[in-house]
Coordinates of C-alpha atoms in Angstrom, one line a residue:
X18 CA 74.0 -12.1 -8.2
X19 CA 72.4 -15.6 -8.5
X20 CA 70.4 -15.0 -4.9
X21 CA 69.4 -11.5 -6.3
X22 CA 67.8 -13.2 -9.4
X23 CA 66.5 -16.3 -7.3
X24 CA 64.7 -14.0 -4.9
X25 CA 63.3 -11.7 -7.8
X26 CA 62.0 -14.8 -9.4
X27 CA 60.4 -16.4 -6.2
X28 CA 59.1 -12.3 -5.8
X29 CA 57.3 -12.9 -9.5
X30 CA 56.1 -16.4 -8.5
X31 CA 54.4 -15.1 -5.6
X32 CA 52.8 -12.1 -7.3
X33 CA 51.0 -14.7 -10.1
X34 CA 49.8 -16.9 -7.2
X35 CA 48.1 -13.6 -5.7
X36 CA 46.7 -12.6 -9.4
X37 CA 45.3 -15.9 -9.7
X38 CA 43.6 -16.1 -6.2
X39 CA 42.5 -12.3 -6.7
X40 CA 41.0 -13.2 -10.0
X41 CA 39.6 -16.3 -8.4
X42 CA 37.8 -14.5 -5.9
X43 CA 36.8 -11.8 -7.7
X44 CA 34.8 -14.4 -10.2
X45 CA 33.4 -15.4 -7.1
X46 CA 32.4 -12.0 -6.3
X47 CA 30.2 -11.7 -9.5
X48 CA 28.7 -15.3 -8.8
X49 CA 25.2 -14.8 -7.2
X50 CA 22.8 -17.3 -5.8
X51 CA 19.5 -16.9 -7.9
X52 CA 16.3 -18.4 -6.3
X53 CA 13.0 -19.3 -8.9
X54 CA 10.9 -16.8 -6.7
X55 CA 11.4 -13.7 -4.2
X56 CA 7.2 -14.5 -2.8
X57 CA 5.7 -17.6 -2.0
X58 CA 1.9 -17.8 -1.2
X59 CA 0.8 -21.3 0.3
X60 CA -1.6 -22.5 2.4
X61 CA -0.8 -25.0 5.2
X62 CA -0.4 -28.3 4.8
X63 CA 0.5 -27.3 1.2
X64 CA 3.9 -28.2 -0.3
X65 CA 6.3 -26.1 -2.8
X66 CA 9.1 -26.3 -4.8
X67 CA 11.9 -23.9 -4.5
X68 CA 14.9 -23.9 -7.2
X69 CA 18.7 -22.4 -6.2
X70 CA 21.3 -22.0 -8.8
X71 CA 24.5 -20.2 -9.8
X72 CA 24.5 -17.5 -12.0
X73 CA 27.3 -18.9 -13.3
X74 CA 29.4 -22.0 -13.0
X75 CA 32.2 -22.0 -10.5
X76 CA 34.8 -24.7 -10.6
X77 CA 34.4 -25.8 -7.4
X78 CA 31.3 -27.3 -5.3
X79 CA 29.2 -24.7 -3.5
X80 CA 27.3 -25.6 -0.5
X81 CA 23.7 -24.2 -0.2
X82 CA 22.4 -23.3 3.1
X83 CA 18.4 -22.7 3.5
X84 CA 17.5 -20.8 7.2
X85 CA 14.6 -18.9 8.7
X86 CA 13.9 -15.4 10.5
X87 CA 15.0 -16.4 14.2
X88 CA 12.9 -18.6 16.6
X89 CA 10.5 -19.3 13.7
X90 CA 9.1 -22.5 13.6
X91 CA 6.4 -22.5 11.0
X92 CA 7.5 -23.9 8.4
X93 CA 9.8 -27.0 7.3
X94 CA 12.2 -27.3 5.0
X95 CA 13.8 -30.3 3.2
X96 CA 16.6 -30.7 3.1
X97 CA 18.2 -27.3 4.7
X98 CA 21.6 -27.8 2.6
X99 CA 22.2 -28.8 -0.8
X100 CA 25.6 -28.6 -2.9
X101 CA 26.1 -27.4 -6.3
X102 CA 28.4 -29.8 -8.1
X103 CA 31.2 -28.1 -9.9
X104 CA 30.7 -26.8 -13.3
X105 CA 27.4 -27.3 -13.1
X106 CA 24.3 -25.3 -15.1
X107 CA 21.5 -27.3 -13.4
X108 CA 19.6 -25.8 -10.3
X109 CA 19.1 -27.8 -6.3
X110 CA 15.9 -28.3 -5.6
X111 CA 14.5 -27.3 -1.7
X112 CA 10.6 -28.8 -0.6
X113 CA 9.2 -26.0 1.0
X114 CA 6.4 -27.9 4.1
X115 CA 4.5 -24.9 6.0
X116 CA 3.4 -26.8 9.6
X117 CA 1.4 -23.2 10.8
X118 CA -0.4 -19.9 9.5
X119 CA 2.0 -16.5 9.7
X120 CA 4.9 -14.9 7.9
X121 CA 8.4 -15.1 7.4
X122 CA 11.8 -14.6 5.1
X123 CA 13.6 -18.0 3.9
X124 CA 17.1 -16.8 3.9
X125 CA 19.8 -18.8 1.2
X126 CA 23.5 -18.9 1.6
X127 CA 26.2 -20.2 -0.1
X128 CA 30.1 -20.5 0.1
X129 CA 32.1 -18.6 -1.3
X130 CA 29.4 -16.0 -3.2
X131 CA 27.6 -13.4 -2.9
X132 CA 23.9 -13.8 -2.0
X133 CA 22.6 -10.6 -1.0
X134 CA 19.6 -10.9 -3.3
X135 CA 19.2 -14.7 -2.1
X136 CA 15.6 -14.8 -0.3
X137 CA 12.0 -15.9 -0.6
X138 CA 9.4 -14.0 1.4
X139 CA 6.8 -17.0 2.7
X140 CA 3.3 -16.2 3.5
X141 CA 1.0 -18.9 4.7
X142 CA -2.6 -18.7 5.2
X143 CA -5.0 -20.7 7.2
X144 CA -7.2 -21.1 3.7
X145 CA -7.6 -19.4 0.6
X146 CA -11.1 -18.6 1.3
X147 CA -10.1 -15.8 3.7
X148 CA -7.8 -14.2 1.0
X149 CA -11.3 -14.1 -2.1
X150 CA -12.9 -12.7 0.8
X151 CA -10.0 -10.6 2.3
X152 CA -9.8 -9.3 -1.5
X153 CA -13.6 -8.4 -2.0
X154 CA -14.0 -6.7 0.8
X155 CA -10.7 -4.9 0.0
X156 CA -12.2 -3.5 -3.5
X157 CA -15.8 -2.7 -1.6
X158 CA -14.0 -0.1 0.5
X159 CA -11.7 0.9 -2.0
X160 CA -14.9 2.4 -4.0
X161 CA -16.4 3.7 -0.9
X162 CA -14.0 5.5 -0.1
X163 CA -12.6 6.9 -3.6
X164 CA -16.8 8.0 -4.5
X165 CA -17.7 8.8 -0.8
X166 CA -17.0 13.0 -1.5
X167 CA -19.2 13.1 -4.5
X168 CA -22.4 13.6 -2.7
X169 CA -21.2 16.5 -1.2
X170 CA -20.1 17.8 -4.4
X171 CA -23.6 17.3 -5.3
X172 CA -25.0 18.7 -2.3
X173 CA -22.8 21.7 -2.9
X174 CA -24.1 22.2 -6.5
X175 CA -27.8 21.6 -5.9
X176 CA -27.5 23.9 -3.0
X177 CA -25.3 26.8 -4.7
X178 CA -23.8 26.7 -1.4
X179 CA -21.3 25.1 1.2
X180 CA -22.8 27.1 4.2
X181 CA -22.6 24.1 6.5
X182 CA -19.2 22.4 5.1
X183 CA -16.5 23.6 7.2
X184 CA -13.2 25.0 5.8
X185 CA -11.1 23.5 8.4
X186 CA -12.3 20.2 7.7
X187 CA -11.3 20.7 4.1
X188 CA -8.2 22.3 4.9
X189 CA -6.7 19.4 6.7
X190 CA -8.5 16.7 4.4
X191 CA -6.9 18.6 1.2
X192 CA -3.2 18.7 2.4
X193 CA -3.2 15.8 3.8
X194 CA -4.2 13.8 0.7
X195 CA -1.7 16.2 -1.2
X196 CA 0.9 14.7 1.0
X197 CA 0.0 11.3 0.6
X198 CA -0.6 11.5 -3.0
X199 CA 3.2 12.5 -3.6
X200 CA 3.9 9.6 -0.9
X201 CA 2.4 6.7 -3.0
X202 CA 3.5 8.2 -6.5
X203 CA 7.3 8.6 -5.4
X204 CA 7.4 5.3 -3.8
X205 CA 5.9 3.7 -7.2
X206 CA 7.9 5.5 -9.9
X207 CA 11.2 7.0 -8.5
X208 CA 13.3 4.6 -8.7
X209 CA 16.0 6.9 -6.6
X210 CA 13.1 6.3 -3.4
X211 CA 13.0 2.4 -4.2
X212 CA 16.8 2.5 -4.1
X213 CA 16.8 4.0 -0.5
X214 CA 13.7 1.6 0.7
X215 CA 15.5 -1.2 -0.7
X216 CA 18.8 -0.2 1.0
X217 CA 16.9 -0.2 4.0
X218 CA 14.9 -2.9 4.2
X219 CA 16.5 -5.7 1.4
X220 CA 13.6 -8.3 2.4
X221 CA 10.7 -5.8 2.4
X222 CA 8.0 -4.8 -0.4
X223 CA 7.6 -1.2 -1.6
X224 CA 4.2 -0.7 0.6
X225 CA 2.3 0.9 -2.5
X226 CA 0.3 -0.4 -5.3
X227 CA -1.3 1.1 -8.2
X228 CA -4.8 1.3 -6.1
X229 CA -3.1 3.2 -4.0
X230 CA -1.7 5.8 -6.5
X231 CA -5.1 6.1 -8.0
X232 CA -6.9 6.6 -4.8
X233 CA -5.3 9.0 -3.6
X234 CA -4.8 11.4 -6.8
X235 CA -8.9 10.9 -7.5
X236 CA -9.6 12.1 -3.6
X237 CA -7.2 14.9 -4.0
X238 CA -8.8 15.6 -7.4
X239 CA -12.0 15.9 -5.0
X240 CA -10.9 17.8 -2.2
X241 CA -10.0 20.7 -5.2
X242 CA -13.3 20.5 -6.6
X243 CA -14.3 21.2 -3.2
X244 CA -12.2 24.1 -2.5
X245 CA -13.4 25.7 -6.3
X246 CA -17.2 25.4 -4.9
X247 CA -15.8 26.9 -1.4
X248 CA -14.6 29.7 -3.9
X249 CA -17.7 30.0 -6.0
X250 CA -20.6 29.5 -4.1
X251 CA -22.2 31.2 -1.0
X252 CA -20.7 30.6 2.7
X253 CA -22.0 32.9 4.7
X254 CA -19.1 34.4 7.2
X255 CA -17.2 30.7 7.2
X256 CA -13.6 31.0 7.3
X257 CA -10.5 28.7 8.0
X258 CA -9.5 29.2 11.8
X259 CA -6.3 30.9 12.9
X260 CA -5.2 28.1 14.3
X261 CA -5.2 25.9 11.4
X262 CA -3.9 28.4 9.1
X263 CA -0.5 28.3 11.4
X264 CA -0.4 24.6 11.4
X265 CA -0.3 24.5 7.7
X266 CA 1.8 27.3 7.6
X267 CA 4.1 25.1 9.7
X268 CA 3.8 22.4 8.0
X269 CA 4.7 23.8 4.2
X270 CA 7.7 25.6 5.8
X271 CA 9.2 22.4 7.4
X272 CA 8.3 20.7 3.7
X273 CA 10.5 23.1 2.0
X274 CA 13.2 23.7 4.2
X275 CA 13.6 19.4 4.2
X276 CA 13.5 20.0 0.1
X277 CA 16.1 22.5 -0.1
X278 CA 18.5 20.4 2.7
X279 CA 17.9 17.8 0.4
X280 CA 18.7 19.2 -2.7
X281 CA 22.0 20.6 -0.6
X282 CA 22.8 17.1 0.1
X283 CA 23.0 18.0 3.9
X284 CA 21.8 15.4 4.4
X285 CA 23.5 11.7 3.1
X286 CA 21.4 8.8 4.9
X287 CA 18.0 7.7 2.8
X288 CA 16.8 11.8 2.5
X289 CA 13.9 11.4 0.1
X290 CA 12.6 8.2 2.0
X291 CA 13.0 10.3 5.1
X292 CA 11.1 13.3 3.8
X293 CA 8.3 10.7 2.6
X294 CA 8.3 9.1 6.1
X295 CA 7.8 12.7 7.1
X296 CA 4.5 13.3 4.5
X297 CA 3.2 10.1 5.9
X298 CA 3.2 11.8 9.7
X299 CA 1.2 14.6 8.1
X300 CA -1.2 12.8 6.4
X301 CA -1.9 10.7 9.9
X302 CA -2.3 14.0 11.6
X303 CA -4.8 14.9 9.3
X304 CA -6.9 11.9 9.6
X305 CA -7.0 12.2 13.1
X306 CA -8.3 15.8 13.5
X307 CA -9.7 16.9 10.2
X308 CA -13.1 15.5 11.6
X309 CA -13.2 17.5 14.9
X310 CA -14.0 21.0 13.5
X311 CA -16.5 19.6 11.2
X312 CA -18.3 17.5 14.5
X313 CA -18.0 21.4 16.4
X314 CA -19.8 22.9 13.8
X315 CA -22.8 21.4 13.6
X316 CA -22.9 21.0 17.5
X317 CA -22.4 25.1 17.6
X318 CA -25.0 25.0 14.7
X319 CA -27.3 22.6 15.9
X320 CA -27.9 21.0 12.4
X321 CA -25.9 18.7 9.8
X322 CA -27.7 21.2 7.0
X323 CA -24.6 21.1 4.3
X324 CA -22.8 18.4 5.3
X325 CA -23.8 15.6 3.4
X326 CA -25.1 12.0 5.5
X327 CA -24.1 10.1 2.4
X328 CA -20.7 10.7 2.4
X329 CA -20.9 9.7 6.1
X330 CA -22.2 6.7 5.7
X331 CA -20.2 5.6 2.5
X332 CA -17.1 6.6 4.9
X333 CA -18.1 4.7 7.7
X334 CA -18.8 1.6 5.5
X335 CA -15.6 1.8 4.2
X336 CA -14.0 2.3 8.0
X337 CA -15.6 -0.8 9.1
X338 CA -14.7 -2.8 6.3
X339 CA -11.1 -2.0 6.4
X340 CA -10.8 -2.7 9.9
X341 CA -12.7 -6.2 9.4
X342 CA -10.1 -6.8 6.5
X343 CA -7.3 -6.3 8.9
X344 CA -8.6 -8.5 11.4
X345 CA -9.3 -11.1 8.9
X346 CA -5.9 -10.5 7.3
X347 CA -4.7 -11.0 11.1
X348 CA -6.3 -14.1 11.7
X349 CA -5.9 -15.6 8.2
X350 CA -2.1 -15.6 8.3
X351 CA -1.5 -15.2 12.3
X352 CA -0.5 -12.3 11.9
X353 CA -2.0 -9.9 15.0
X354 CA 1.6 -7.8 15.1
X355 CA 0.3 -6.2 11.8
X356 CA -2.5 -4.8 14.2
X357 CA -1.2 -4.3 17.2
X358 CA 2.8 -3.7 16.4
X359 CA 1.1 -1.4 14.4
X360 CA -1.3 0.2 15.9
X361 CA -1.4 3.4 14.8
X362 CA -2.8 2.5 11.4
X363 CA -5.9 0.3 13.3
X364 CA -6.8 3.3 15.8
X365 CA -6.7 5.7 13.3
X366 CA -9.7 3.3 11.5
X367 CA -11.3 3.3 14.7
X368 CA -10.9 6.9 15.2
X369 CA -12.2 7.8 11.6
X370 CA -14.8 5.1 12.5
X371 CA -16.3 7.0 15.5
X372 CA -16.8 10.0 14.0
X373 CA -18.9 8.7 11.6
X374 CA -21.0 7.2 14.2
X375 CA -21.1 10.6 15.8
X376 CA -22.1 12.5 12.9
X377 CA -24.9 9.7 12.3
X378 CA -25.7 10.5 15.8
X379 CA -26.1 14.2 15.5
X380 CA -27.8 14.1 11.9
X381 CA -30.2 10.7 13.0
X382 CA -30.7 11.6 16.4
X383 CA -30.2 15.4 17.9
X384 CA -30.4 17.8 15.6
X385 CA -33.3 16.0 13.1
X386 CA -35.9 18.1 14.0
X387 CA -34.2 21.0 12.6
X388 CA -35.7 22.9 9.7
X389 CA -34.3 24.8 6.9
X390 CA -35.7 28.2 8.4
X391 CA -34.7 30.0 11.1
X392 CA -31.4 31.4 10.5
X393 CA -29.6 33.3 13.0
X394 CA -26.4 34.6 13.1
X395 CA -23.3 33.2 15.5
X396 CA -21.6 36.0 17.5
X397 CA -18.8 37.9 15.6
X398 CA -15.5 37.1 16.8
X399 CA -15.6 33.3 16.1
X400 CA -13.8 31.4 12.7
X401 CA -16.8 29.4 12.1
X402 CA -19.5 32.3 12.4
X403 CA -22.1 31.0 10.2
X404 CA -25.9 30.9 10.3
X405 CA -26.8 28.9 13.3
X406 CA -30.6 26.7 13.3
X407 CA -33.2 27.6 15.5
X408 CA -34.4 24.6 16.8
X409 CA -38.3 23.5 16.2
X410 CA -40.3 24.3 19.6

């Protein structure tokens, strides 16, 4: 009977130790390493302090650990470990020492907690300058851009007509800022789509800002002013092309079959950032060949008569200064992957770019001559049959 009760009390002696050390490191658990800043901008040769602390005060020591993205050696850091006395309130202190230009995450650990928000995202920039400029230019394109479609508004008006605007064009430049106006705004203000980017990518930054949302609603506000005076005024025989009708037709099919999988829950990994991921394809496809049916036209037609040369040429300012932001961007933080590990976002500027220059070209150059008069019909048959210019002899 004795060994009965002596085992059953050695059984409840064991069971407090394992309460204890549960609760012990469950305590743990809820302990996080903080850090005074998730961004750091400095310049090189420029020094920073960065601060580490508990949450809350553990009884024992902890042992801080500071570390870099792999192979990176752009930065130094003093010292790379610190410890947190016990019971301690007060934070360790880290010199942050940048030695080249580029980009990289500072990763913190410590024992015995968690520390999956424990990071600081370093940027370091050759010199300031580059960044005011970098900036500047920035806000120069953002207002070429965002204004470029109001003279062909105004053309449109003054004109009573959009008889040399083609419908394609606007097609694919409407839907495609449709889709990247519910891009930006979901990735600012759902916090559901955050969430999933952040559960993706713990280190990254959402990839839109406020500009962003407001530059894409005011050009989509644009494209529909568009497609009212497409409505309203006269066009002659100009329709949208079979071809592009089925793309789009495509297109919003696939957009609300992925909706209603979504809203199934077929689908359990990241399914809204996925479906954005999926607007962003569309509105790439747009930019590269909304241009082309536009450039036909007035080859077929022989004159830019409708299509307004302002809105080229504030298009093509803003073109070239975004891709001499990049490669200042680029240089000023060392940084050439975010051109060409990305490509697709540089040759699609270059792309946008060179159809400018070609409808400067044709406006400038081969069809200038071309006077108002002369009207003559395409052949039936075609999407784009529209008066056509007898050129001056």
């Amino acid at each position: 009977m004795l060994q009965y009760i002596q085992i059953i009390s050695s059984t409840r002696v064991w069971l407090i130790i394992a309460e204890i050390l549960i609760s012990i490191s469950l305590s743990r658990a809820l302990v996080v390493l903080e850090v005074s800043t998730h961004d750091l901008y400095l310049q090189v040769s420029e020094t920073a302090q960065l601060s580490v602390l508990l949450s809350t005060p553990l009884n024992d020591s902890v042992s801080v650990f500071l570390s870099t993205s792999a192979e990176c050696n752009m930065v130094n850091i003093i010292p790379h470990n610190h410890t947190i006395p016990a019971r301690s309130t007060e934070p360790v202190n880290f010199v942050i020492n940048p030695v080249v230009a580029g980009e990289t995450v500072i990763f913190v650990r410590g024992d015995f907690v968690s520390d999956s928000r424990t990071f600081v995202r370093l940027s370091v920039s050759r010199n300031r300058i580059f960044d005011i400029i970098g900036s500047t230019i920035g806000w120069i394109y953002f207002f070429a851009w965002s204004f470029s479609f109001y003279p062909q508004i105004y053309l449109n008006w003054k004109r009573k007509s959009v008889i040399g605007l083609n419908f394609d064009y606007l097609a694919l430049n409407t839907v495609g800022f449709i889709a990247y106006s519910i891009y930006n705004v979901c990735f600012k203000y759902f916090d559901g789509v955050r969430e999933e980017y952040k559960t993706l990518n713990p280190t990254g930054v959402i990839p839109v800002e406020v500009n962003d949302v407001a530059f894409a609603l005011h050009v989509t506000f644009t494209s529909f002013v568009l497609v009212f005076q497409c409505i309203s005024y006269e066009k002659g025989n100009q329709k949208m092309s079979w071809l592009i009708k089925f793309g789009l037709g495509v297109v919003s099919f696939g957009s609300f079959v992925y909706v209603v999988v979504i809203v199934l829950e077929l689908v359990k990994n990241q399914p809204w950032l996925n479906f954005l991921y999926y607007l962003s394809y569309i509105k790439l496809a747009s930019t590269l060949t909304k241009y082309t049916p536009q450039a036909y036209l007035n080859c077929r037609r022989k004159s830019t008569e409708g299509w307004s040369i302002v809105f080229v040429l504030m298009d093509v300012t803003g073109g070239f200064l975004s891709i001499g932001q990049m490669l200042l961007v680029a240089y000023n933080y060392n940084d050439w992957k975010s051109i060409f590990g990305n490509f697709a976002k540089f040759g699609l500027g270059v792309v946008s770019v060179s159809y400018d220059v070609l409808f400067m070209i044709q406006h400038y150059c081969l069809y200038r001559e071309n006077s108002e008069e002369g009207y003559q019909r395409l052949p039936e048959g075609g999407h784009d049959t529209v008066q056509l210019r007898t050129p001056k002899t």
